[in-house]
Short mmCIF file of C-alpha atoms and ligand atoms in Angstrom, two decimals:
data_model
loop_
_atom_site.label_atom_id
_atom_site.label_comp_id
_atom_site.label_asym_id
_atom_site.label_seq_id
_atom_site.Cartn_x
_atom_site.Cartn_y
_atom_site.Cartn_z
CA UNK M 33 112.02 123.86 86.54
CA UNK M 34 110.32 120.34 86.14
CA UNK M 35 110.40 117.35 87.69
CA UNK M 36 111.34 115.05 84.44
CA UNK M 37 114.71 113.38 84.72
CA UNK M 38 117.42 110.67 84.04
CA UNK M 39 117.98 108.07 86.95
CA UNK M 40 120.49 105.46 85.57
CA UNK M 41 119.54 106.29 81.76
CA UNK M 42 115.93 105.59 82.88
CA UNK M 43 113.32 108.88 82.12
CA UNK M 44 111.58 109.37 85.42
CA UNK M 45 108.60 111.93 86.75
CA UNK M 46 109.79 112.70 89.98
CA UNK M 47 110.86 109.00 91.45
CA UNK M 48 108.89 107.01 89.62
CA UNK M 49 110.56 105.47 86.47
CA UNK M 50 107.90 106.13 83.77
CA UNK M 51 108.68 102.63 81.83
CA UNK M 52 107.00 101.27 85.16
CA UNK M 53 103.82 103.31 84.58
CA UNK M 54 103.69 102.99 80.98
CA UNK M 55 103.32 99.06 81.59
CA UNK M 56 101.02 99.00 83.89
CA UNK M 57 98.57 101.78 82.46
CA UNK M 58 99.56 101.21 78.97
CA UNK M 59 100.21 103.45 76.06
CA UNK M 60 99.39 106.18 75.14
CA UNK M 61 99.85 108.17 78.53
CA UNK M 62 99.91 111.50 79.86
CA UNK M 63 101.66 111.67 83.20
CA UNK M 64 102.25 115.01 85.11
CA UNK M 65 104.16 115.84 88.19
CA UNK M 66 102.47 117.06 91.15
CA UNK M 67 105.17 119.15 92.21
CA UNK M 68 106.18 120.97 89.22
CA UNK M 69 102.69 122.67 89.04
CA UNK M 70 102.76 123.41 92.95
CA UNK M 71 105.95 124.79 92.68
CA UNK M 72 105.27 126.57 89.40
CA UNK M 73 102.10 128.15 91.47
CA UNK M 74 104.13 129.27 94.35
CA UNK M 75 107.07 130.81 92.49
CA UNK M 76 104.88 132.87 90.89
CA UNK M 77 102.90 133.72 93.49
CA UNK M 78 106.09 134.51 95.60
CA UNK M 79 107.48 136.43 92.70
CA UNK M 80 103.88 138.87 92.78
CA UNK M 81 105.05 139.13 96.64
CA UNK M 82 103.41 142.18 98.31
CA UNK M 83 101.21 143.46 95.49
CA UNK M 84 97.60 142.24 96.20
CA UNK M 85 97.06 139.67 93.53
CA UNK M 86 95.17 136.50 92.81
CA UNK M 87 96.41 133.50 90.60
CA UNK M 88 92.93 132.35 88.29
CA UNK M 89 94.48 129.06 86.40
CA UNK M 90 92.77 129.41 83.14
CA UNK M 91 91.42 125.52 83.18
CA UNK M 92 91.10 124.71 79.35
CA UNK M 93 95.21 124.34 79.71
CA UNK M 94 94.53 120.96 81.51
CA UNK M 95 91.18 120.37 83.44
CA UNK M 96 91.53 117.09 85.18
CA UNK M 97 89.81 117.05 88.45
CA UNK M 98 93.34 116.23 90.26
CA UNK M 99 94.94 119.01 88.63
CA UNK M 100 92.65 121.07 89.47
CA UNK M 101 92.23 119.85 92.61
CA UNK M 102 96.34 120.74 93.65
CA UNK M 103 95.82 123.98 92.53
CA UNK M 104 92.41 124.88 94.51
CA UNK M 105 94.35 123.48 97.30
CA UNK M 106 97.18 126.33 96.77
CA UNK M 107 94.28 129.04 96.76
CA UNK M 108 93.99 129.26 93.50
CA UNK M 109 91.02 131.31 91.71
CA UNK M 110 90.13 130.03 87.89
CA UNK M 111 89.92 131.56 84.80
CA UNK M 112 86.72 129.46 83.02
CA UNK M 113 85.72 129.93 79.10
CA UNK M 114 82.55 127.57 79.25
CA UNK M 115 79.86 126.10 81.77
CA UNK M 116 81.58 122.86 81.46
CA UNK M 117 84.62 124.19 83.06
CA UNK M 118 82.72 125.69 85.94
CA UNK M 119 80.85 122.25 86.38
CA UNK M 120 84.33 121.03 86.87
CA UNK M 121 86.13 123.34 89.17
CA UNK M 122 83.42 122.95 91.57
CA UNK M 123 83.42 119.23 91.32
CA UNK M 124 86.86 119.83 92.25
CA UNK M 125 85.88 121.52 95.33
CA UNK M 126 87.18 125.00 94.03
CA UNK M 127 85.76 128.64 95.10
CA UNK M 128 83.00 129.64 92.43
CA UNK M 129 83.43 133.27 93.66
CA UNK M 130 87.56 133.11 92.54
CA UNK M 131 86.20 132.23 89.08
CA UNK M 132 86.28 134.49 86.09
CA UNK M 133 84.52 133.62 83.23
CA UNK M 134 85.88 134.55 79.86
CA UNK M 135 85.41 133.61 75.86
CA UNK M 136 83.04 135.60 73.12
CA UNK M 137 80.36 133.47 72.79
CA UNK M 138 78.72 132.80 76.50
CA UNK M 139 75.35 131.48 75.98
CA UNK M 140 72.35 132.34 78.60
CA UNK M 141 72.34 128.92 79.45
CA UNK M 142 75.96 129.54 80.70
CA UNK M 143 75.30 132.94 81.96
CA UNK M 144 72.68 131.43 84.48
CA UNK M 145 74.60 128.76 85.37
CA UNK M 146 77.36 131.05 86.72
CA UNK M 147 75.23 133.45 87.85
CA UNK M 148 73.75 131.20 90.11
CA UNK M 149 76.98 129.77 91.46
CA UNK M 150 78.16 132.96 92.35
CA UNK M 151 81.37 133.41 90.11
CA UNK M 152 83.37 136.48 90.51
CA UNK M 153 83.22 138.55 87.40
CA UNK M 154 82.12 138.07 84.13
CA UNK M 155 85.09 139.32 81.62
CA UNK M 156 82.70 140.81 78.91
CA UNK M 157 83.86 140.44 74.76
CA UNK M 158 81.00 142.26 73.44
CA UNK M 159 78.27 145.33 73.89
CA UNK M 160 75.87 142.14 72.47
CA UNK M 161 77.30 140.25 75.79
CA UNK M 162 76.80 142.54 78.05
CA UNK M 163 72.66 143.52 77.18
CA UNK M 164 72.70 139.41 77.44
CA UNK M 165 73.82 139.11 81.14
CA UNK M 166 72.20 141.89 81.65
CA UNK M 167 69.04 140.44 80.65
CA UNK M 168 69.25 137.20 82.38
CA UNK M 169 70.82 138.80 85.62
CA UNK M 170 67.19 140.70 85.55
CA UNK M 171 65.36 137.64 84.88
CA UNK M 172 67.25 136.20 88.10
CA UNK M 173 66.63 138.79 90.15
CA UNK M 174 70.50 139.26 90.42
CA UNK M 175 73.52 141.92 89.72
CA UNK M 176 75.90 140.57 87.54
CA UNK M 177 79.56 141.37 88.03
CA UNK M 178 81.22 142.17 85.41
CA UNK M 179 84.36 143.57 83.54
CA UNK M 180 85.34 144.61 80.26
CA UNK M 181 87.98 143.11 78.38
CA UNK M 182 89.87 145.49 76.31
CA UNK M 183 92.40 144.66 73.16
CA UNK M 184 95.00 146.50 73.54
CA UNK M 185 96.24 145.98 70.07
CA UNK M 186 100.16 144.79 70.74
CA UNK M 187 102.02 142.32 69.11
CA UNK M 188 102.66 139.13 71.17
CA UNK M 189 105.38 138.03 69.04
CA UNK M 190 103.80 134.50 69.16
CA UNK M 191 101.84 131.83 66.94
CA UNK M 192 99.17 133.75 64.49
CA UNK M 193 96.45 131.00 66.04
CA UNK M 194 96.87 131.96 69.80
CA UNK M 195 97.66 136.08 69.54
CA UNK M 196 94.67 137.31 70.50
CA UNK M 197 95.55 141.05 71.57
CA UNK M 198 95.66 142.66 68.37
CA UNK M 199 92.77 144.62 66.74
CA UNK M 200 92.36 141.83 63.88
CA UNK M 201 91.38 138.83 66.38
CA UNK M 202 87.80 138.27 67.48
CA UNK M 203 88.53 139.12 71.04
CA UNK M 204 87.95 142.25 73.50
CA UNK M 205 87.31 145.69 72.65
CA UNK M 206 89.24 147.99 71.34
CA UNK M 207 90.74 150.83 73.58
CA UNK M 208 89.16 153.54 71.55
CA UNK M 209 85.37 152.03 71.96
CA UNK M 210 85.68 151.00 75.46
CA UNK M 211 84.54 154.03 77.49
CA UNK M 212 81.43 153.90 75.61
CA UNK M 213 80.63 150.60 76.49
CA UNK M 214 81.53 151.11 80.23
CA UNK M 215 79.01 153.46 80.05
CA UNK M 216 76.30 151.10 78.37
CA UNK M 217 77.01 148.59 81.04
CA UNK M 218 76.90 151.53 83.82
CA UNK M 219 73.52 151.88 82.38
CA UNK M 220 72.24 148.43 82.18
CA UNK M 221 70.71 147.50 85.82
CA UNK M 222 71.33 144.01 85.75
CA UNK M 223 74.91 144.94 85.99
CA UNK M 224 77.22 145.58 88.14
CA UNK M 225 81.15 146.88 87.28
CA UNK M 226 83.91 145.12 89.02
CA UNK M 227 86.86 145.62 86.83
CA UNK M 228 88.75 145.32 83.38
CA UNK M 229 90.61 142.72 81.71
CA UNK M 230 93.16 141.46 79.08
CA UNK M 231 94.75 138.89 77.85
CA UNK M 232 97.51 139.53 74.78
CA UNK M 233 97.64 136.19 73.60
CA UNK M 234 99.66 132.52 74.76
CA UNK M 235 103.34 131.20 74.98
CA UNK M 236 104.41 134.76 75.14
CA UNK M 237 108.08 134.73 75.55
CA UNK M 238 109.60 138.12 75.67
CA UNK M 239 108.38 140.62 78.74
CA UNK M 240 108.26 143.56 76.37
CA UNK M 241 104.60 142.82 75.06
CA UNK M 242 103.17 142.09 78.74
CA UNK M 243 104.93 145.86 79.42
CA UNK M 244 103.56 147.50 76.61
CA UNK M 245 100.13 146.09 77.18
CA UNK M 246 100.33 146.99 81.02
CA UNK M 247 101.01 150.80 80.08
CA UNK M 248 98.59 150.83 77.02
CA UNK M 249 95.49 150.24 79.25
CA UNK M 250 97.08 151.95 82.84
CA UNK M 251 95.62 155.07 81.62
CA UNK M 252 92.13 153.88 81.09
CA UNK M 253 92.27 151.83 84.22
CA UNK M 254 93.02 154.97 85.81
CA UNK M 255 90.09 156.85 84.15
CA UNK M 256 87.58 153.81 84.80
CA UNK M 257 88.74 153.81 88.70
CA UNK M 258 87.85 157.99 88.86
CA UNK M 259 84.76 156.82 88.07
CA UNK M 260 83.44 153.24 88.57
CA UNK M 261 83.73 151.45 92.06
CA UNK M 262 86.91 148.70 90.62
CA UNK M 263 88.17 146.06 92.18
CA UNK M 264 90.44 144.13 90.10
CA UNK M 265 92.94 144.43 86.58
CA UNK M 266 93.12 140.72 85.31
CA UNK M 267 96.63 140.77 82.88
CA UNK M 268 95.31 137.58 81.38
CA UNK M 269 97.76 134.37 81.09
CA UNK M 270 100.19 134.24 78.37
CA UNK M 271 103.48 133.20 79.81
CA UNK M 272 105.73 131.00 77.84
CA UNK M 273 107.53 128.03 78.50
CA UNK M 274 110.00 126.29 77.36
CA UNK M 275 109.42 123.53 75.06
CA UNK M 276 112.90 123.17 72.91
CA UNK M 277 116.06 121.95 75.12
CA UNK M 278 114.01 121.61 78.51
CA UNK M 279 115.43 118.55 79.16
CA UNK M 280 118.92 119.02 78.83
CA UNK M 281 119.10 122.61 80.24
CA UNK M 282 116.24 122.83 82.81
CA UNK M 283 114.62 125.84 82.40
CA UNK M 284 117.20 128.33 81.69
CA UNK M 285 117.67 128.61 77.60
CA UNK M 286 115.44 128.64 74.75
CA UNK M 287 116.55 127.46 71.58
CA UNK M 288 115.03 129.11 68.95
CA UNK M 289 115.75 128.44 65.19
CA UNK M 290 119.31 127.43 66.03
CA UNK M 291 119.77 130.42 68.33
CA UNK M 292 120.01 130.17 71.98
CA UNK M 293 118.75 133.17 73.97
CA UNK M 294 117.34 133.35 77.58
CA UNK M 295 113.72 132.59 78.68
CA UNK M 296 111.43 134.92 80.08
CA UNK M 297 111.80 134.10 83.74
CA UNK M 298 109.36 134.92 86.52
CA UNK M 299 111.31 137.38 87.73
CA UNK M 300 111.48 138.90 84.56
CA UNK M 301 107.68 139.34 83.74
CA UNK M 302 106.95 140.49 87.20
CA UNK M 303 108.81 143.16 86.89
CA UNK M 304 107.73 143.99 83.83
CA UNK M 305 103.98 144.22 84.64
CA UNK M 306 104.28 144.82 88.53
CA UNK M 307 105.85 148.38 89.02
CA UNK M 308 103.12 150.32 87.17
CA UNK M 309 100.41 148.19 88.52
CA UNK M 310 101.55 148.82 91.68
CA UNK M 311 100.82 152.15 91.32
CA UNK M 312 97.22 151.32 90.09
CA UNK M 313 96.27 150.01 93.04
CA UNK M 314 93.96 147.19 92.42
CA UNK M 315 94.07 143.89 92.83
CA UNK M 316 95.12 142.08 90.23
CA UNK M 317 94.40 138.45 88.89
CA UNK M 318 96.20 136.79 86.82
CA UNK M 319 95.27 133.74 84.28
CA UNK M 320 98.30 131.55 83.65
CA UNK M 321 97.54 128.39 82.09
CA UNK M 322 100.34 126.83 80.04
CA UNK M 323 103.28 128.26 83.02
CA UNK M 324 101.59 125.83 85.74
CA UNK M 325 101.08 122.91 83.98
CA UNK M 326 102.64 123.01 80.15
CA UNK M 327 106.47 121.33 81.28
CA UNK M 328 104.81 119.61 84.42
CA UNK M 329 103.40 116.26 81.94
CA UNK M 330 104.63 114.29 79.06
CA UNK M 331 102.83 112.16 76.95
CA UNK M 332 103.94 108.30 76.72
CA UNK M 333 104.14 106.51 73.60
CA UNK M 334 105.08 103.41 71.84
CA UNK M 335 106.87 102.68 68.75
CA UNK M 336 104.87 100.52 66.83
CA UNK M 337 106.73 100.31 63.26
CA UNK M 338 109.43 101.62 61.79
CA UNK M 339 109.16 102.54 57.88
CA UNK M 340 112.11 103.51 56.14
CA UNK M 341 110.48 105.38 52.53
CA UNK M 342 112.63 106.87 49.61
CA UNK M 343 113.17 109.98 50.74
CA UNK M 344 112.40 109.70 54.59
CA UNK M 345 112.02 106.89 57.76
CA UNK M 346 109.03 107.34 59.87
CA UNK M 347 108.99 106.40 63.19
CA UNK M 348 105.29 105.34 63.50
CA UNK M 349 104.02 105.53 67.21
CA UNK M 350 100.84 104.64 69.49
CA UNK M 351 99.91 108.00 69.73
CA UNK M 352 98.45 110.51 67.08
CA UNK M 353 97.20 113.82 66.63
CA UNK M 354 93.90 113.27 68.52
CA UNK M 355 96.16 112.41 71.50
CA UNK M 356 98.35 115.77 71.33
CA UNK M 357 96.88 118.29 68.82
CA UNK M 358 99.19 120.89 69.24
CA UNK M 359 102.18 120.03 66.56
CA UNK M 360 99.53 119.72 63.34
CA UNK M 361 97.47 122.89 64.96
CA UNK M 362 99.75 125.43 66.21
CA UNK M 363 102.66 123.96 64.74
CA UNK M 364 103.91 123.20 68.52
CA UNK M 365 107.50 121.75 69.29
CA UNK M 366 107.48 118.88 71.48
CA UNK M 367 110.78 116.84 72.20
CA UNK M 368 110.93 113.83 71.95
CA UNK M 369 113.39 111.86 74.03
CA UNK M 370 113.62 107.69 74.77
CA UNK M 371 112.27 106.63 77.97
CA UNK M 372 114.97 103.90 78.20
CA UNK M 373 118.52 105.98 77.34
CA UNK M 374 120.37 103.47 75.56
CA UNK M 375 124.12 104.49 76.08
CA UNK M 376 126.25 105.40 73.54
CA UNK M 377 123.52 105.06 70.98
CA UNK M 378 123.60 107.20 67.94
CA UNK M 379 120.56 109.50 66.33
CA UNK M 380 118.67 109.34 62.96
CA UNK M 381 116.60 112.13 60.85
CA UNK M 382 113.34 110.42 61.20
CA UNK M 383 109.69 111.70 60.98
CA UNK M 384 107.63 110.86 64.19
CA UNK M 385 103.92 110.19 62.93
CA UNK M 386 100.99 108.74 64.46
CA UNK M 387 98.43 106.47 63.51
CA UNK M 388 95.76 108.71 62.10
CA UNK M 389 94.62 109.15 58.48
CA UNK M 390 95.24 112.51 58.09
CA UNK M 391 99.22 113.69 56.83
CA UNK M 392 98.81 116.52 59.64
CA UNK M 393 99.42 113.57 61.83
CA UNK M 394 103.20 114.02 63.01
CA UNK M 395 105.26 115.04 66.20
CA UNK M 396 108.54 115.79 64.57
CA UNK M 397 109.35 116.22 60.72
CA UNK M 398 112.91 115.70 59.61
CA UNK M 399 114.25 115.45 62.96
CA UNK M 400 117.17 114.05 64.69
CA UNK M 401 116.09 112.03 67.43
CA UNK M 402 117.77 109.22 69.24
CA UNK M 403 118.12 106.00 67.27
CA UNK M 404 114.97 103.60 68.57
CA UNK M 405 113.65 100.22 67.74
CA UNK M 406 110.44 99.44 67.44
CA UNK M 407 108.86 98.82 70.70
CA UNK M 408 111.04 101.33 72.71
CA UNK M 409 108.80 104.13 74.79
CA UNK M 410 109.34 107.70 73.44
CA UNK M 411 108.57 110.26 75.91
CA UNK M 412 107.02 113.60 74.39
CA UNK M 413 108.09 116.88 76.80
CA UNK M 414 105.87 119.28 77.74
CA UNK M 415 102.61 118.31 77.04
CA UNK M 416 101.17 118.73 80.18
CA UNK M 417 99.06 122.00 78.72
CA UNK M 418 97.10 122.02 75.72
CA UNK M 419 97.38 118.55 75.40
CA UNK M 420 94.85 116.20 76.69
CA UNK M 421 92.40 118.82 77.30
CA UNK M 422 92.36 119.34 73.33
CA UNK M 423 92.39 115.34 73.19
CA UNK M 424 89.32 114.29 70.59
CA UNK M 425 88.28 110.41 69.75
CA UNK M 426 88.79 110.96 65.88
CA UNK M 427 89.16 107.89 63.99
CA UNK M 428 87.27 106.16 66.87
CA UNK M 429 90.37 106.04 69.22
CA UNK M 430 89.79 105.85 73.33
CA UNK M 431 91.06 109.00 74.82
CA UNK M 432 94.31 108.14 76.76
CA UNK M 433 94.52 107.16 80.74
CA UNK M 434 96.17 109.92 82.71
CA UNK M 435 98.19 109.62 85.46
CA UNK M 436 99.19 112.42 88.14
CA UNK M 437 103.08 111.40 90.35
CA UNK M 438 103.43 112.70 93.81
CA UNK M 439 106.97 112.01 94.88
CA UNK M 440 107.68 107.96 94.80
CA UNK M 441 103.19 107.55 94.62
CA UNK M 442 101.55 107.72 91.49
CA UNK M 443 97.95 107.76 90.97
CA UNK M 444 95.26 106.91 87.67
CA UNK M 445 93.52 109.98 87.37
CA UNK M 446 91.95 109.20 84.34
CA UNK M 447 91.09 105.74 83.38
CA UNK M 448 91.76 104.87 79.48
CA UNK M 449 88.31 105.01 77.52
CA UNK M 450 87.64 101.97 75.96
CA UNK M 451 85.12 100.65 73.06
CA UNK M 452 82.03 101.17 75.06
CA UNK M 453 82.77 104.82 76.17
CA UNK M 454 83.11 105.85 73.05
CA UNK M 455 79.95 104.80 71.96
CA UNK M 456 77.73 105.46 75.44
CA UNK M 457 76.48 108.61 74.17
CA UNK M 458 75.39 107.71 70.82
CA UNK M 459 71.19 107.05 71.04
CA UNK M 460 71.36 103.46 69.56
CA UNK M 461 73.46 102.17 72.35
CA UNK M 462 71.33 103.11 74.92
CA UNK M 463 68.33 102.05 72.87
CA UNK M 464 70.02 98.84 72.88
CA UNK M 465 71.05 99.02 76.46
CA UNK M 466 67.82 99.59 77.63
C1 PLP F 72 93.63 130.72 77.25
C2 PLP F 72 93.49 131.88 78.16
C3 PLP F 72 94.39 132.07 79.21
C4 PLP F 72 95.58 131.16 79.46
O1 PLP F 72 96.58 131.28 78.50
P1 PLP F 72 98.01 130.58 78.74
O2 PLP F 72 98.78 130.96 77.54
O3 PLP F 72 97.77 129.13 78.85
O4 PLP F 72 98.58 131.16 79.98
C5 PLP F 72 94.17 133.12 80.06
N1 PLP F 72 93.13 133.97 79.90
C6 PLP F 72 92.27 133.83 78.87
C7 PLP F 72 91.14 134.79 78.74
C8 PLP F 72 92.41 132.79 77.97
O5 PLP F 72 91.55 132.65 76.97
#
């Protein structure tokens, strides 16, 4: 469920009408609801029930401080991939030691840095990794906890860019070279072994891979736990959302290539994973990224011309691919719906494009869309994950303003960057400042 509705033909994010916020913050403009990703946290959390679990958000999905904030305040660990995202969970007050730190290429830098904050475990890519921490744990006089992560080679079923549990993507270690380097890191001092790991890949939306992946590595988890003192099995993230027909059907369908069949529900992926880890007994964390936040924002934008071509009209808007990255990278489905419903209005086959120089630059190709003028606000769904965290300045434009809706408050949570930001970092401009 989210929190995104009609009042009186007038799009709103809980109760506030988001024509009101796109005024007075301008365009364009992420807003997320507060209690979508609260609830999303606690239904899953509820779902999990009696087995001993912990929820790590994985914060590259949306990193705000106030989003991270809400979910440190519902005891939520973290799932990191860089120091930067440490930096900023503990800026948001969260727990260091409910932070796992994932991604191949950990530098020492980053290494110490967590280290010395005292993060949970280290989930380990590499042999190359582990002599690293190792190294640097010495150096630090510390043990390192660690765990391995292990690709379990299954098919996610999802977008070739963000599978990244099969044998040909750069991640984890394949089952049939893991035991070997448990026992490198059992013989590294610096280290210390606290559990295994996974993660199959993103906007997974069938249970069956989460399953199969759950009973591929239960017998190695089993054979680790005979002889290594483990605490924890992280399943990774992964969980899908829905992105086509949210708005009109809550959360219950997906429509897929014409087709409608049912989304993977809570419930559904719970039981798929819980019974046999159940049996495992360890605790087991969890990295959801794109379930807590991904239909808990939309992003805000403007029409600024309409061009009717030969062949096609374009429905140029305020925001572009630097905004929201995810249609030109992972060829991402976002709907698009007015902000202002104008009744009885009819719908066009238009392209929605953005500003930027670059024909990648679109949120919708050859789609039917409600009829709009130019100056109407177009609300895209669902971009609450993946979407201003990816957010770049390319062709010099000011990263958007960002605004997080409690109920009938709203707050800025993000200012909009403006000229000088985007030049503060470049060496001339402090030359000249100075
Ligand atoms: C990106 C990532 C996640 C989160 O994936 P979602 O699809 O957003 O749930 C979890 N764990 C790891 C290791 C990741 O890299």
């Amino acid at each position: 469920m989210h929190s995104f509705h009609y009042q009186n033909n007038q799009l709103a994010c809980e109760s506030v009408r988001l024509q009101d916020l796109a005024e007075s913050y301008g365009t364009p403009l992420y807003v997320y609801s507060s209690h979508t990703v609260t609830d999303h946290f606690r239904r899953l959390d509820r779902a999990l029930g009696e087995l001993a679990h912990e929820i790590c958000y994985a914060v590259k999905a949306n990193s705000n401080l106030a989003v991270l904030r809400l979910l440190a305040a519902q005891g939520s660990g973290f799932d990191i991939v860089s120091g930067g995202e440490l930096y900023r969970v503990m800026q948001a007050g969260g727990d260091p030691g409910k932070c796992t730190f994932a991604g191949v290429g950990k530098t020492q830098d980053e290494i110490a840095y967590a280290l010395h904050s005292g993060i949970y475990s280290f989930n380990v890519e590499s042999e190359s990794e582990l002599r690293t921490i190792d190294n640097v744990a010495r150096t630090m006089d510390r043990k390192a906890p660690v765990a391995l992560r292990i690709n379990p080679d299954v098919d996610p079923h999802t977008h070739h860019y963000i599978s990244t549990g099969k044998s040909e993507n750069k991640f984890g270690i394949s089952i049939d070279r893991i035991m070997e380097a448990y026992d490198l890191a059992a013989s590294l001092p610096g280290l210390e072994i606290r559990g295994l790991q996974m993660h199959i890949g993103s906007q997974i939306t069938e249970a069956e891979p989460f399953a199969q992946a759950v009973a591929k590595v239960l017998p190695l988890a089993e054979a680790l736990k005979r002889r290594f003192p483990l605490e924890f099995i992280s399943i990774g993230g992964g969980i899908g959302i829905v992105y086509r027909g949210s708005l009109e059907s809550g959360d219950a369908v997906w429509w897929h290539e014409g087709e409608a069949r049912h989304a993977l529900t809570i419930e559904q992926y719970v039981q798929a994973i819980a019974p046999p880890l159940r049996r495992l007994n360890l605790r087991v964390l969890l990295e959801p990224g794109r379930f807590l936040v991904g239909n808990a924002g939309v992003l805000l934008t403007r029409v600024l011309y309409i061009k009717r071509a030969l062949e096609k009209t374009f429905v140029i808007v305020d925001a572009g691919m630097n905004d929201l990255i995810r249609p030109a990278l992972y060829d991402g489905y976002h709907e698009i719906v007015p902000v202002c419903r104008q009744p009885g209005a009819g719908t066009e086959v238009v392209d929605v494009v953005g500003p930027v120089c670059e024909s990648g630059d679109f949120f919708a190709q050859s789609r039917e869309v409600a009829q709009v003028a130019e100056g109407d606000l177009l609300a895209l769904m669902s971009a609450g994950a993946y979407g201003f965290s990816m957010a770049s300045t390319y062709n010099s434009r000011p990263l958007p303003a960002e605004v997080l809706v409690s109920g009938a408050e709203h707050r800025l949570i993000r200012r909009r960057q403006n000229y000088a930001d985007l030049i503060a970092a470049e060496l001339e401009a402090e030359e000249v400042e100075a």
